[in-house]
XYZ file of N, CA and C in Angstrom:
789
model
N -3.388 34.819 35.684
C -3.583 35.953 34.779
C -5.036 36.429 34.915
N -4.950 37.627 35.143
C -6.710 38.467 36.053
C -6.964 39.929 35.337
N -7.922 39.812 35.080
C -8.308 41.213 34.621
C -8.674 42.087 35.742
N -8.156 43.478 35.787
C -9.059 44.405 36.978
C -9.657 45.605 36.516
N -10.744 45.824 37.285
C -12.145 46.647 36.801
C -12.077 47.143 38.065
N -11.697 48.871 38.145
C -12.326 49.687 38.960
C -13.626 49.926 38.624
N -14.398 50.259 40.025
C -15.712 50.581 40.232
C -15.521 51.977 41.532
N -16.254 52.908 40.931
C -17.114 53.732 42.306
C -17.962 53.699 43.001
N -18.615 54.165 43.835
C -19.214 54.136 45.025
C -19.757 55.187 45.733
N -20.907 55.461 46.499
C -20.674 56.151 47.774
C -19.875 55.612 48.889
N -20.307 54.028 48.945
C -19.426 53.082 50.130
C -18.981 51.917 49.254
N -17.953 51.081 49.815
C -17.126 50.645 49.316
C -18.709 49.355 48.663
N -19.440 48.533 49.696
C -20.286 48.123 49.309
C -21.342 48.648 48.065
N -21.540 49.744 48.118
C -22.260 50.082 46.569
C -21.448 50.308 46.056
N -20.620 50.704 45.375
C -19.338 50.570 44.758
C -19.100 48.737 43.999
N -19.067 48.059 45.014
C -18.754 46.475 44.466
C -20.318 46.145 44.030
N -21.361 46.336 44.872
C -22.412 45.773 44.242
C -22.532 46.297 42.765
N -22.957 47.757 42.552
C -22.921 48.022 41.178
C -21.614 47.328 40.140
N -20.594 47.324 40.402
C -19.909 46.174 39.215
C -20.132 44.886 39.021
N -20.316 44.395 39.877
C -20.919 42.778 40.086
C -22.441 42.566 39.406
N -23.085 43.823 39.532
C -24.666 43.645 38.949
C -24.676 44.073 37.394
N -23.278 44.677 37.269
C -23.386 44.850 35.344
C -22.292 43.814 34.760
N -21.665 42.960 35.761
C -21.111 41.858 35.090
C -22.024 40.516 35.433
N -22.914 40.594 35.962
C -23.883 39.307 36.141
C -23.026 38.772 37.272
N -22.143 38.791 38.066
C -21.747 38.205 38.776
C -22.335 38.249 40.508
N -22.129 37.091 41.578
C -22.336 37.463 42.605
C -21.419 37.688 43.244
N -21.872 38.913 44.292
C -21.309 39.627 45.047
C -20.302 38.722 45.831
N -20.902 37.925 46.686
C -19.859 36.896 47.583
C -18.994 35.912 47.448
N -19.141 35.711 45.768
C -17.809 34.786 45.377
C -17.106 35.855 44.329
N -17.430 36.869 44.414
C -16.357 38.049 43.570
C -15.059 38.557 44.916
N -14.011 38.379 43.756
C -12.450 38.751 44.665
C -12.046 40.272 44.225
N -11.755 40.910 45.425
C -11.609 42.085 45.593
C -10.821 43.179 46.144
N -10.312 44.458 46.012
C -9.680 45.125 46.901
C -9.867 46.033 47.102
N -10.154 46.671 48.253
C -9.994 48.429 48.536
C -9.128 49.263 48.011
N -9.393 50.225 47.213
C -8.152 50.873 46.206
C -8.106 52.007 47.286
N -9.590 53.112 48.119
C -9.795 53.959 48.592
C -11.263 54.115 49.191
N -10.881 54.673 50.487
C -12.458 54.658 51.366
C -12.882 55.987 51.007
N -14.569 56.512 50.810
C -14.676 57.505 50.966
C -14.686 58.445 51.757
N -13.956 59.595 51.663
C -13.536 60.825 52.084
C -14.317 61.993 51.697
N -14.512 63.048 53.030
C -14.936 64.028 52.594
C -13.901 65.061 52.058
N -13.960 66.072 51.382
C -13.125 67.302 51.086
C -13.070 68.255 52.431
N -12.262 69.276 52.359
C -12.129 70.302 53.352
C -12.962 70.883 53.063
N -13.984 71.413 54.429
C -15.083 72.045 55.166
C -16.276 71.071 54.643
N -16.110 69.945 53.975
C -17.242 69.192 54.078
C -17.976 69.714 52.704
N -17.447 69.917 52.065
C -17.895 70.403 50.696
C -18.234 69.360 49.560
N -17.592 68.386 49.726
C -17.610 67.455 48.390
C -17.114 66.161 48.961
N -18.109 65.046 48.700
C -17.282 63.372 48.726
C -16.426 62.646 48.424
N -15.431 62.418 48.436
C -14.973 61.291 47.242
C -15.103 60.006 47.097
N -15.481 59.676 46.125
C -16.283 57.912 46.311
C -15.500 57.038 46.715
N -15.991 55.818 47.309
C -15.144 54.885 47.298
C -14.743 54.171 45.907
N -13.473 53.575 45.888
C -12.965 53.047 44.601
C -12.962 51.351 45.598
N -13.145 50.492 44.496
C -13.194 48.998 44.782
C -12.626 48.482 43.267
N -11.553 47.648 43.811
C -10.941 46.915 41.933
C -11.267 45.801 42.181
N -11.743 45.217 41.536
C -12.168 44.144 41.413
C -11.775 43.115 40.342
N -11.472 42.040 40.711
C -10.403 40.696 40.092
C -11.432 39.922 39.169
N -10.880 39.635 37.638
C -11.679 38.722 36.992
C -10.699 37.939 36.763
N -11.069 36.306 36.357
C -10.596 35.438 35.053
C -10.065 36.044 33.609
N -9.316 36.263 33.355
C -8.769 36.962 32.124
C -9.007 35.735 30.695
N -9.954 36.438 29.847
C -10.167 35.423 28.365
C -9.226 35.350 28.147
N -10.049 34.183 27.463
C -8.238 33.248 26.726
C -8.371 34.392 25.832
N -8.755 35.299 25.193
C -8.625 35.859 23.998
C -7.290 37.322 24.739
N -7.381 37.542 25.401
C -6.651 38.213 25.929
C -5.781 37.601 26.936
N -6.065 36.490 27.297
C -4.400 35.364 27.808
C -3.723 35.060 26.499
N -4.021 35.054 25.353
C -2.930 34.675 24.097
C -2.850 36.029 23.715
N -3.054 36.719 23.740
C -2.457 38.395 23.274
C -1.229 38.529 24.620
N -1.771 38.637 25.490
C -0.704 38.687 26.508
C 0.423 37.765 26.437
N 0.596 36.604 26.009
C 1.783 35.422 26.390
C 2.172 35.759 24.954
N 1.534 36.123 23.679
C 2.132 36.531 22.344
C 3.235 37.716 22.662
N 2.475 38.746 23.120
C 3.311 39.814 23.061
C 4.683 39.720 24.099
N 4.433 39.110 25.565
C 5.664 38.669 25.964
C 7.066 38.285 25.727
N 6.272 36.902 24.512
C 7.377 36.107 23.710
C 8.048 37.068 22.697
N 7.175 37.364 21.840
C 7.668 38.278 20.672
C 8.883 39.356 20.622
N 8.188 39.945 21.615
C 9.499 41.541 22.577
C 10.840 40.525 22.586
N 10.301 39.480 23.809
C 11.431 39.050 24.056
C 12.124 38.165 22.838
N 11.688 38.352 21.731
C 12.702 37.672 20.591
C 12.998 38.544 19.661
N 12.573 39.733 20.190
C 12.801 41.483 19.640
C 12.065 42.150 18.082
N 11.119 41.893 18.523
C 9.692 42.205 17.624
C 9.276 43.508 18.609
N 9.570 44.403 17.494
C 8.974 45.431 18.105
C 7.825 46.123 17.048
N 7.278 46.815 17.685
C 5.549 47.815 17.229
C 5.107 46.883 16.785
N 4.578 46.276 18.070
C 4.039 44.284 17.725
C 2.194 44.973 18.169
N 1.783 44.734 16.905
C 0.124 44.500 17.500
C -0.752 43.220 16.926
N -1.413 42.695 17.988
C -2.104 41.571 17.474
C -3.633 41.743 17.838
N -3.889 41.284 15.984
C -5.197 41.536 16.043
C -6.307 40.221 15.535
N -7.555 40.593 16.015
C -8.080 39.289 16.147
C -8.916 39.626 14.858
N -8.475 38.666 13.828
C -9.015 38.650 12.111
C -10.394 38.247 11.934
N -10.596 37.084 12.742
C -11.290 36.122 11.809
C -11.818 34.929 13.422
N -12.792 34.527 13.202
C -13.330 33.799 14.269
C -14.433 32.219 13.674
N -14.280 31.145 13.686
C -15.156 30.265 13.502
C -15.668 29.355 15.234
N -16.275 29.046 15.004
C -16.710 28.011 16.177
C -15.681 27.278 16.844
N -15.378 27.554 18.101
C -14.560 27.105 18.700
C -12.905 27.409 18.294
N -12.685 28.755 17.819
C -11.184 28.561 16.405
C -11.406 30.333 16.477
N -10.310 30.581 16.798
C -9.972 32.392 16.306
C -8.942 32.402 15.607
N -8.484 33.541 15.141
C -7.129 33.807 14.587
C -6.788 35.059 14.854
N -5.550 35.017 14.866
C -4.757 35.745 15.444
C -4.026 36.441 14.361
N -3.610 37.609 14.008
C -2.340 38.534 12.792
C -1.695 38.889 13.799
N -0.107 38.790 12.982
C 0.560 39.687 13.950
C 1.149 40.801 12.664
N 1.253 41.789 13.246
C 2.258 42.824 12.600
C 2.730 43.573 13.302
N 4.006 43.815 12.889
C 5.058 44.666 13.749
C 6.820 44.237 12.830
N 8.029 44.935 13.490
C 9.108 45.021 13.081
C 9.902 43.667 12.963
N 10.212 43.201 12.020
C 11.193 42.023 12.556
C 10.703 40.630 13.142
N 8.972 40.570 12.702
C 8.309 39.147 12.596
C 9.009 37.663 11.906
N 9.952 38.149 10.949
C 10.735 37.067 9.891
C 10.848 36.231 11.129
N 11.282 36.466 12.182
C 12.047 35.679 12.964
C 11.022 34.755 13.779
N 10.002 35.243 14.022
C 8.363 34.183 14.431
C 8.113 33.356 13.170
N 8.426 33.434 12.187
C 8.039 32.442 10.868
C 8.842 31.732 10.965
N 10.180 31.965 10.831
C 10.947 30.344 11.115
C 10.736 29.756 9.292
N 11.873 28.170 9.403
C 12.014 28.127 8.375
C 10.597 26.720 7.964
N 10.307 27.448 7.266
C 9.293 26.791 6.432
C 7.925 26.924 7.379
N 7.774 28.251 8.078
C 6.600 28.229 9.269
C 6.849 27.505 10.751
N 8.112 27.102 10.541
C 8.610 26.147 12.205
C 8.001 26.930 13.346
N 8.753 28.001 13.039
C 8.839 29.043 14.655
C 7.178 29.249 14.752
N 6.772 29.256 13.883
C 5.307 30.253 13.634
C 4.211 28.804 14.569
N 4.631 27.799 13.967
C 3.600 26.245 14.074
C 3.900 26.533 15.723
N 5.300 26.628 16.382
C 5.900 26.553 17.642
C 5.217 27.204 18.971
N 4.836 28.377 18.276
C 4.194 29.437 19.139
C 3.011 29.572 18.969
N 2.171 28.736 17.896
C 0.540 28.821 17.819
C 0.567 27.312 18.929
N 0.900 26.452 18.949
C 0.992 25.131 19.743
C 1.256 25.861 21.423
N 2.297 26.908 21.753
C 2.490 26.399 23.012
C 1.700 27.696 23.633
N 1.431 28.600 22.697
C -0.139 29.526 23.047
C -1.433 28.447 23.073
N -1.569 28.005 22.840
C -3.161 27.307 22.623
C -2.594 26.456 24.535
N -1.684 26.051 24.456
C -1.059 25.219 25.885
C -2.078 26.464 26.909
N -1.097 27.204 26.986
C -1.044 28.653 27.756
C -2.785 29.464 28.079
N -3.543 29.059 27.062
C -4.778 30.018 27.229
C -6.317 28.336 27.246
N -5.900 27.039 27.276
C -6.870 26.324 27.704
C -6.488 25.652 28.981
N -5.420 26.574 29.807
C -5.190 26.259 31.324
C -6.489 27.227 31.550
N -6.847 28.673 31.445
C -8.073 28.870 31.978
C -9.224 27.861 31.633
N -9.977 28.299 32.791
C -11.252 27.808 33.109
C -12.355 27.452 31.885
N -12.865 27.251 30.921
C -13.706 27.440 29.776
C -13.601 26.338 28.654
N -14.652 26.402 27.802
C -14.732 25.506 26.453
C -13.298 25.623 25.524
N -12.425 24.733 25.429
C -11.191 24.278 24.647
C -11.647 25.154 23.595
N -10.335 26.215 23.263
C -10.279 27.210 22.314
C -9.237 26.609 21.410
N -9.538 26.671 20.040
C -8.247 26.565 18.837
C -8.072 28.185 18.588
N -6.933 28.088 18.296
C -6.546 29.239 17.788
C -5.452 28.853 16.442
N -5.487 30.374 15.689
C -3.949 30.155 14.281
C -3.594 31.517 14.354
N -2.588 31.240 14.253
C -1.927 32.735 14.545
C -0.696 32.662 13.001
N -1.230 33.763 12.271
C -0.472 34.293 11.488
C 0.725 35.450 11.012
N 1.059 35.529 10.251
C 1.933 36.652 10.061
C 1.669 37.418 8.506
N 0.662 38.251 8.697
C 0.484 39.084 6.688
C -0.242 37.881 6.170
N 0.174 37.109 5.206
C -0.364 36.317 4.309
C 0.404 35.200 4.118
N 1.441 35.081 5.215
C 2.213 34.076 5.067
C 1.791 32.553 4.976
N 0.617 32.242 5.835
C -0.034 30.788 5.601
C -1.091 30.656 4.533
N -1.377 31.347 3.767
C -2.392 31.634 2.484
C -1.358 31.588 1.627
N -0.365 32.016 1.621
C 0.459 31.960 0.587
C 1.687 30.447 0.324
N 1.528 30.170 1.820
C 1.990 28.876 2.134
C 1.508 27.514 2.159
N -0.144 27.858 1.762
C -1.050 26.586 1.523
C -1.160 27.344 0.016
N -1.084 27.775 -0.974
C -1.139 27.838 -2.012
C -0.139 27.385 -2.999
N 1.416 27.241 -2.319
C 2.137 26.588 -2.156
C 1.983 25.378 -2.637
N 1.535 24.479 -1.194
C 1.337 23.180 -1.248
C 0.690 22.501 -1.784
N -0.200 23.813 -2.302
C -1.792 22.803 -2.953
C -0.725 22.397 -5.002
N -0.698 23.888 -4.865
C 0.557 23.702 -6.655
C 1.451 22.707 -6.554
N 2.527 22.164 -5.189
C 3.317 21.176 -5.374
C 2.030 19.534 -5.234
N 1.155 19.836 -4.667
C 0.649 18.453 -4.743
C -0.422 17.915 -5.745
N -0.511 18.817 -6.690
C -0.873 18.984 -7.920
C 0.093 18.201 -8.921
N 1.549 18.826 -8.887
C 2.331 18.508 -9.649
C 2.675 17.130 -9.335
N 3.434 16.693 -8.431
C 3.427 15.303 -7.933
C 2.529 14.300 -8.126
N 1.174 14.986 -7.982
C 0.178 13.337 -8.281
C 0.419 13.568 -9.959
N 0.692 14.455 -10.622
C 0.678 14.300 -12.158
C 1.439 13.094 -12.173
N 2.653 13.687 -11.714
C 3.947 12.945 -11.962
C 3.903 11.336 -11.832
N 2.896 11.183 -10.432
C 2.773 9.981 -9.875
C 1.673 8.664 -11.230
N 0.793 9.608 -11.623
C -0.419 9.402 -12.585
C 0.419 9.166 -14.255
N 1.901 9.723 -14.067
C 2.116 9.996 -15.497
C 3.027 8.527 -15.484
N 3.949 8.243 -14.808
C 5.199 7.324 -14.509
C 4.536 6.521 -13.805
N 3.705 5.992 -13.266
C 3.008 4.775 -12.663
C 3.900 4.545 -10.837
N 4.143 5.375 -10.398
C 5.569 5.366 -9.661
C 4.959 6.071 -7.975
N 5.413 5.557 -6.638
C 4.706 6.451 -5.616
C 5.900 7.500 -5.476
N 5.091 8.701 -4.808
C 6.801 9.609 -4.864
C 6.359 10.226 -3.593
N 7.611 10.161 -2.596
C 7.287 10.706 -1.297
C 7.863 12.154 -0.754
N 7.255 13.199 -0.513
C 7.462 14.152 -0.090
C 8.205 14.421 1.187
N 8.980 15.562 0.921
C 9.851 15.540 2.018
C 8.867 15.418 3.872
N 9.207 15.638 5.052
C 9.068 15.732 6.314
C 8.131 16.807 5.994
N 6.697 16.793 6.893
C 5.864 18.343 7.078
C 5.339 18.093 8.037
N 4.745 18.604 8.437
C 3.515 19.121 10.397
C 2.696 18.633 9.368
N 1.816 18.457 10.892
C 0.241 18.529 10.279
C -0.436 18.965 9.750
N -0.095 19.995 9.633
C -1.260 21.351 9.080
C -0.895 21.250 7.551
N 0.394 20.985 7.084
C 0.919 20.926 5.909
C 0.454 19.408 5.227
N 0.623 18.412 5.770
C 0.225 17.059 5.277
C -1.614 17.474 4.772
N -1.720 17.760 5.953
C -3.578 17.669 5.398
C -3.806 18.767 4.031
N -3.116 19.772 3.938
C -3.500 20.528 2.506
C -2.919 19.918 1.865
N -1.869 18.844 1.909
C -1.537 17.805 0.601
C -2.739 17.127 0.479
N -2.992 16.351 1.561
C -4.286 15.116 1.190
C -5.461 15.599 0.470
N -5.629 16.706 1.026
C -6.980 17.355 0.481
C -6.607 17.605 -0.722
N -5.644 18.165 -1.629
C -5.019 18.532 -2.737
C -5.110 17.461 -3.639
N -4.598 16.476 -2.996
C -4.342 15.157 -3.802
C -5.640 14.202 -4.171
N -6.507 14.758 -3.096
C -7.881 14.265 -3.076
C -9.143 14.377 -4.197
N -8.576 15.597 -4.783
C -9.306 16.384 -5.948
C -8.749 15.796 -7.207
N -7.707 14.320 -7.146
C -7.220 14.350 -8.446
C -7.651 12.794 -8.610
N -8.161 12.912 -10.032
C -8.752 11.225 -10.199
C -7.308 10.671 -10.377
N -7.606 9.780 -10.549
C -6.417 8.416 -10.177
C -5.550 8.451 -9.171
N -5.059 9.004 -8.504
C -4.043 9.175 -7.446
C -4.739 9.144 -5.968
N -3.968 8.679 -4.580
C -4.770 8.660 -3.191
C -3.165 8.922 -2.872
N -3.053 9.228 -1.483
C -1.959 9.627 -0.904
C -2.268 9.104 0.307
N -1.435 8.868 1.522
C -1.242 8.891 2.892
C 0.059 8.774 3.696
N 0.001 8.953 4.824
C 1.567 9.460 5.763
C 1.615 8.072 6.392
N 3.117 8.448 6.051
C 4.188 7.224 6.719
C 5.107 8.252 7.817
N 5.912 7.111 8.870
C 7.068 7.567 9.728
C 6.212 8.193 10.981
N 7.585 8.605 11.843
C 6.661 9.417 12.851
C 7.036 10.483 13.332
N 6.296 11.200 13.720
C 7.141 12.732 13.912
C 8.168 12.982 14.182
N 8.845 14.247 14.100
C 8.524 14.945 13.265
C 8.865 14.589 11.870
N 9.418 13.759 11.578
C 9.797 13.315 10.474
C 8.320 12.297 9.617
N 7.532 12.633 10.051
C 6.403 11.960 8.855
C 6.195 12.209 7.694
N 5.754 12.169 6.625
C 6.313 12.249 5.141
C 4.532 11.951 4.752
N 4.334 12.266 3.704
C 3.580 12.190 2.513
C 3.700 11.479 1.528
N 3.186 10.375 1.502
C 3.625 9.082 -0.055
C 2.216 9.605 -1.406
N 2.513 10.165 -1.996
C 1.260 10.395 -3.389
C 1.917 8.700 -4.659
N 0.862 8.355 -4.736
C 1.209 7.013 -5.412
C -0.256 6.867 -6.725
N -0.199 6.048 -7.491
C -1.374 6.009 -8.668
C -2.341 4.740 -8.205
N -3.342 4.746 -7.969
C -4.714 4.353 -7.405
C -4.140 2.650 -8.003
N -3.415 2.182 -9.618
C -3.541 1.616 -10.051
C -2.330 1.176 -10.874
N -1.463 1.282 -9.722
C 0.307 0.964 -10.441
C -0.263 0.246 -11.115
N -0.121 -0.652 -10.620
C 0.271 -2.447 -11.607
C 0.003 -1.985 -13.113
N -1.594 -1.508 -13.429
C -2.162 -1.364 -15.325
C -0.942 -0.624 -15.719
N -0.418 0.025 -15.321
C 1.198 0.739 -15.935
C 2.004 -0.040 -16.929
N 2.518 -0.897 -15.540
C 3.345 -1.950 -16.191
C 2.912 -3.349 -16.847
N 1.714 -3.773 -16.301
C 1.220 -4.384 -17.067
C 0.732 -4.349 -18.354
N 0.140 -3.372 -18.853
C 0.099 -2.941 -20.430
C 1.781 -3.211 -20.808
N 2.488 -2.807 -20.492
C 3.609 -2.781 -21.343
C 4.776 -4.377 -20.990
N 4.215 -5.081 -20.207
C 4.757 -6.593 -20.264
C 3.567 -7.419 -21.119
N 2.568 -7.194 -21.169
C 1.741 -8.025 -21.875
C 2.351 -7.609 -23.403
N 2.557 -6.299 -23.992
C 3.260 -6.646 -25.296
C 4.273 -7.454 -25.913
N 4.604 -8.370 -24.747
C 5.666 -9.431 -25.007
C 5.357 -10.488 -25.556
N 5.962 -11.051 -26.530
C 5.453 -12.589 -26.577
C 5.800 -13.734 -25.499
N 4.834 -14.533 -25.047
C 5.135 -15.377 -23.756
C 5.949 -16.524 -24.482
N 7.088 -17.113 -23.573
C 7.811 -18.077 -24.103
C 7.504 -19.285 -24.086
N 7.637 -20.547 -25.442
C 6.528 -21.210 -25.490
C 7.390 -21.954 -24.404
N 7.001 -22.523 -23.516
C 7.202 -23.698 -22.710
C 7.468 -25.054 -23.244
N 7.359 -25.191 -24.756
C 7.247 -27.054 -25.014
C 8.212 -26.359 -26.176
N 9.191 -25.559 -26.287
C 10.740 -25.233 -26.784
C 11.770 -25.380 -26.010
N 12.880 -26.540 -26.238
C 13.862 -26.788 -25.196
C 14.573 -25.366 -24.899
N 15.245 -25.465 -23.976
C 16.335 -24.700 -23.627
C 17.331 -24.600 -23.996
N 18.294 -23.380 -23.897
C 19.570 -23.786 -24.926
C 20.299 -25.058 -24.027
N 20.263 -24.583 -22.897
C 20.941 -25.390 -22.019
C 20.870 -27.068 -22.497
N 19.248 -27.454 -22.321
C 18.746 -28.499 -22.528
C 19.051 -29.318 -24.163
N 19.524 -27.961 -25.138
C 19.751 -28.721 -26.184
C 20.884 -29.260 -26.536
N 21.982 -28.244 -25.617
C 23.228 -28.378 -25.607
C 23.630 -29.781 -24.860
N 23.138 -30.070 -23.793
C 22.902 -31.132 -23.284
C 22.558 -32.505 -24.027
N 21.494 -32.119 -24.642
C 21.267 -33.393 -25.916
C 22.121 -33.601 -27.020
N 22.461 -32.991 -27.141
C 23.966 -33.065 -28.581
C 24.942 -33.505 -28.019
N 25.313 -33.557 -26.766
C 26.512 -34.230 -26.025
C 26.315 -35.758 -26.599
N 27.432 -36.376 -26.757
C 27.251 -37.809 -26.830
C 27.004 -38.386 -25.015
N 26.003 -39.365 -25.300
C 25.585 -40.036 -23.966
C 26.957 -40.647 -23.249
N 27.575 -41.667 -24.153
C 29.038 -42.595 -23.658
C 29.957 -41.612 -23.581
N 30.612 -41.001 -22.477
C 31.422 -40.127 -23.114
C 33.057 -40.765 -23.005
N 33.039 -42.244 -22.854
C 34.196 -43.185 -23.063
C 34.336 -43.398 -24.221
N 33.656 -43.689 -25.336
C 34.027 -43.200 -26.750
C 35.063 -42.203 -26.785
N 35.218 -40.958 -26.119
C 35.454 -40.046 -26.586
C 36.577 -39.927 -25.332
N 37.592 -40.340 -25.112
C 38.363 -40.176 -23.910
C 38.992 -38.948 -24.145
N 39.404 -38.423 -22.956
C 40.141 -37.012 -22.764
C 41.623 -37.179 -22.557
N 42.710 -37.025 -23.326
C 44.017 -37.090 -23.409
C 44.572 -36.352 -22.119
N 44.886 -36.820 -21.213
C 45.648 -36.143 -19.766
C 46.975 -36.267 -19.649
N 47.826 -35.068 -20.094
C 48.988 -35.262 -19.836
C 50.012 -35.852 -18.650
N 50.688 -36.561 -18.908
C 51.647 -37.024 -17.511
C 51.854 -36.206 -16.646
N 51.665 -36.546 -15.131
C 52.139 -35.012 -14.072
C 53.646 -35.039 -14.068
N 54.050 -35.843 -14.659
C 56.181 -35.983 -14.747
C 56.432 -35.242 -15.899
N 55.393 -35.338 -17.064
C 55.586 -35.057 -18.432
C 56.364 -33.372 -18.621
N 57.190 -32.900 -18.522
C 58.053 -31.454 -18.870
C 57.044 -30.687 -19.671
N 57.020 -29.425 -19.019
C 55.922 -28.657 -19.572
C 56.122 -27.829 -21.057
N 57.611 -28.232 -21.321
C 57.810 -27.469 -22.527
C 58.812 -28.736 -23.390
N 59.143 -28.859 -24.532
C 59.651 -29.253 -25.735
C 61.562 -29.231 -25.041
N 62.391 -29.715 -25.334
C 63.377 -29.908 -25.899
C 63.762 -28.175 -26.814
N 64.295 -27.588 -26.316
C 65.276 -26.269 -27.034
C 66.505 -26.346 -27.382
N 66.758 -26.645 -28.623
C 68.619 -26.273 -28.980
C 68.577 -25.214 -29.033
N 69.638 -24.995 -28.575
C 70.607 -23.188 -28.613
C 71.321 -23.871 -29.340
N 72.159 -22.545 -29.730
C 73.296 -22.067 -30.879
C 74.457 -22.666 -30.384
């Protein structure tokens, strides 16, 4: 993927030198083509310059506009423009707007996570310092970490109120970390991820189960230990000899019922 820059000329050589000397580049490792040699006009009246196009490395910033708009068409997004919002160190972002985006968001941001991952693939095959990129749609991930931050709010309550860990469904990465950070802001509660992708999960739990339940077993009275058992007392009331006390066993010949007159 190459960017091309016509240049003019009197000869094809000034022509390439002047583009090469306003892109800082040198002349003999710059790749190139003859578009047109210069020509005179009829009766020698007028020149026409030479044209030279000349081949660049195409930015990643314009290798992920290009492989965006590709994909998009082809998943039938149309009056697709992408524009570059917002920029931090090493990290751009990307908006998209156009017709029929629902279908790049995906459910719960899937499609959206799908195509910021295999763009970032696509534009640190060029040559240069490892670029992050996030590529959005309107306000959909602002509105989708505002989201998460309110459910992980509610949960550590829950977790802080019932002494209890409570685990959140399956999320990406990007979603786990605005839990942690969320959960991070709340005294008593810590959180961290279990399982493994994609199925990793979020556990929010209370810094300090046990004082829960312990306050409420210590209101018990402890059982005295030097009080027999029922078992043990029942046991002692038995007579020791229990030949004193023989057990009457009927005959196995003995008829299981009485003698009946009938009428």
């Amino acid at each position: 993927m190459k960017r091309e820059i016509i240049a003019e000329g009197r000869t094809v050589d000034e022509a390439l030198e002047k583009i090469c000397a306003e892109l800082g580049i040198e002349k003999e490792s710059a790749e190139f083509e003859i578009v047109s040699l210069p020509k005179k006009t009829l009766f020698g009246m007028k020149t026409v310059p030479a044209k030279v196009k000349l081949f660049l490395p195409a930015s990643k910033e314009d290798a992920a506009k290009a492989y965006l708009t590709e994909v998009l068409e082809g998943m039938g997004v149309t009056n697709l423009t992408i524009t570059r919002t917002e920029e931090e160190e090493g990290k751009i972002l990307f908006t998209l707007d156009g017709d029929g985006l629902g279908v790049a968001i995906g459910r719960r941001g899937e499609t959206l996570d799908a195509l910021q991952y295999l763009t970032s693939l696509v534009i640190n095959r060029i040559e240069g310092d490892y670029l992050r990129i996030s590529i959005d749609v309107g306000d959909y991930r602002k509105k989708r970490e505002e989201t998460l931050v309110a459910l992980a709010n509610k949960i550590a309550s829950q977790a802080l109120k019932h002494g209890r860990n409570v685990t959140l469904e399956p999320m990406n990465p990007y979603e786990r970390r605005i839990i942690h950070s969320a959960v991070h802001l709340v005294e008593g509660v810590t959180s961290r991820s279990i399982g493994e992708e994609p199925n990793r999960k979020v556990i929010i739990c209370p810094e300090k189960k046990s004082a829960y339940r312990g306050e409420r077993n210590n209101s018990r009275p402890r059982r005295d230990n030097s009080r027999p058992r029922r078992e043990d007392s029942c046991r002692a009331a038995a007579p020791a000899d229990q030949s004193q006390n023989p057990v009457k066993i009927e005959a196995a010949d003995k008829p299981l019922y009485g003698k009946i007159d009938l009428d």
